[in-house]
């Protein structure tokens, strides 16, 4: 099925990203969130979503419903967090998208061309030992009263800020 957005973006001449982003998420519980992460990864040309230390079986039908066609475009991989860091592709840098003492404002921090975004669980975020293994840590500034964001909303901000920096930062 072709929607208005499919036709619109087919006619645009946006440059391709030289490197595909990789997204990893630690202990995500909600299958709809997994589907949303897949879809967002696909939105910017990524093709891999890694679930770390996944303890919670998820119904594939729930993931597919939220991911839509992206379910067929994005590889869903499960692995342990410790082996994840050993298997980062050469040249890629892991960036924790997490509020912590060392994090910097995502909108004022240069993000690497070859990026792996690491996000934490819906309830507890990322543990300190995983944050320390990342190359850098960024947060999304929140000026309103609510100081938290759904994991897929946070990834949307992160991925599109990264894309902006790579393609439209002149």
C-alpha positions as a printed Julia matrix, in Angstrom:
170×3 Matrix{Float64}:
  0.0     0.0    0.0
  1.37    3.39  -0.96
  0.61    6.29   1.35
  1.04   10.01   0.75
  4.35    9.96   2.63
  5.73    7.14   0.47
  5.01    9.13  -2.68
  6.29   12.36  -1.14
  9.65   10.97   0.01
 10.22    9.05  -3.24
 10.24   12.43  -5.0
 12.71   14.05  -2.59
 16.42   14.14  -3.3
 17.83   13.71   0.17
 21.39   12.42   0.21
 22.05    8.94   1.55
 23.83    8.53   4.84
 27.37    7.19   4.36
 26.99    4.86   7.37
 23.98    3.07   8.79
 23.19    3.64  12.46
 22.88    0.65  14.76
 20.44    0.67  17.66
 20.78   -1.43  20.8
 18.38   -1.51  23.74
 18.91   -3.13  27.14
 16.1    -5.16  28.73
 13.18   -3.66  26.82
  9.99   -5.26  28.09
  7.2    -3.89  25.9
  6.86   -5.51  22.44
  5.23   -2.36  21.05
  8.35   -0.43  22.05
 10.48   -2.99  20.18
  8.3    -2.48  17.09
  8.63    1.29  17.4
 12.42    1.02  17.73
 12.51   -1.12  14.58
 10.44    1.4   12.65
 12.56    4.35  13.76
 15.76    2.49  12.89
 14.35    1.89   9.41
 13.29    5.57   9.09
 16.95    6.63   8.92
 18.23    3.68   6.92
 19.41    1.47   9.76
 18.94   -2.26   9.38
 19.81   -3.72  12.8
 18.19   -3.57  16.24
 19.97   -5.4   19.02
 18.13   -6.4   22.2
 20.56   -6.84  25.07
 19.99   -9.2   28.0
 16.45   -9.82  26.79
 14.7   -11.82  29.52
 11.13  -11.25  28.46
  9.64  -13.3   25.61
  7.71  -11.04  23.25
  4.9   -11.93  20.89
  6.16  -11.46  17.37
  2.69  -10.39  16.25
  2.78   -7.44  18.69
  6.19   -6.35  17.41
  5.08   -6.69  13.77
  1.92   -4.68  14.36
  3.9    -1.67  15.56
  6.92   -2.1   13.26
  4.8    -2.42  10.12
  6.85   -3.05   6.99
 10.01   -2.22   8.95
  9.77   -5.68  10.51
 11.05   -7.03   7.18
 13.77   -4.36   6.79
 15.4    -4.4   10.22
 17.19   -7.46  11.6
 16.25   -8.14  15.23
 19.22   -9.61  17.12
 19.38  -10.77  20.74
 22.67  -10.97  22.65
 24.24  -10.51  26.04
 25.43   -7.02  26.9
 29.01   -8.08  27.58
 29.46   -9.72  24.19
 27.78   -6.73  22.51
 30.67   -4.41  23.33
 33.18   -6.96  22.02
 31.28   -7.2   18.72
 30.91   -3.53  17.83
 31.73   -3.07  14.15
 35.12   -1.53  13.46
 35.06    2.25  13.58
 31.66    2.44  15.26
 31.27    4.29  18.54
 28.69    3.43  21.17
 26.71    6.41  22.44
 24.51    5.97  25.51
 21.27    7.94  25.21
 20.8     8.36  28.94
 20.58   11.07  31.56
 23.56   10.82  33.91
 26.31   12.91  35.49
 28.65   12.52  32.49
 26.07   13.04  29.73
 26.17   16.06  27.46
 23.36   17.83  25.63
 22.64   15.9   22.42
 21.93   19.14  20.53
 25.36   20.64  21.31
 27.41   17.44  21.15
 28.96   16.26  17.89
 27.82   12.68  17.27
 30.06   10.15  15.49
 29.42    9.25  11.84
 29.46    5.56  12.7
 27.1     5.39  15.65
 25.58    2.73  17.85
 22.84    4.22  20.03
 22.43    2.36  23.32
 19.18    2.85  25.22
 18.04    1.48  28.57
 14.97   -0.28  29.81
 11.67    1.53  30.1
 11.68    1.48  33.9
 15.33    1.75  34.94
 17.32    3.16  32.04
 20.89    1.94  31.6
 23.03    0.63  34.45
 26.21    2.55  35.2
 28.49   -0.32  34.12
 27.04   -0.24  30.58
 27.23    3.56  30.4
 30.92    3.44  31.34
 31.65    1.09  28.42
 30.24    3.59  25.9
 32.4     6.11  24.06
 30.14    8.94  25.17
 26.8     9.63  26.81
 24.21   12.18  25.71
 20.91   13.38  27.13
 17.9    15.16  25.68
 17.31   18.49  27.42
 13.8    18.7   28.85
 12.61   22.13  29.87
  9.05   21.2   30.83
  7.78   19.74  34.07
  7.97   16.12  32.87
 11.59   14.93  32.85
 11.18   11.5   31.29
 10.48   10.17  27.83
  9.36    6.88  26.31
 12.25    4.85  24.88
 10.97    5.18  21.31
 10.49    8.94  21.68
 14.05    9.25  22.96
 15.37    7.2   20.05
 13.44    9.38  17.58
 15.12   12.5   18.97
 18.52   10.8   18.96
 18.36    9.3   15.48
 17.01   12.41  13.79
 19.52   14.69  15.55
 22.28   12.33  14.37
 20.86   12.39  10.83
 20.64   16.2   10.94
 24.28   16.43  11.97
 25.4    14.02   9.24
 23.36   15.42   6.33
 22.2    18.94   7.08
 24.85   20.5    9.31
 26.63   22.95   7.03
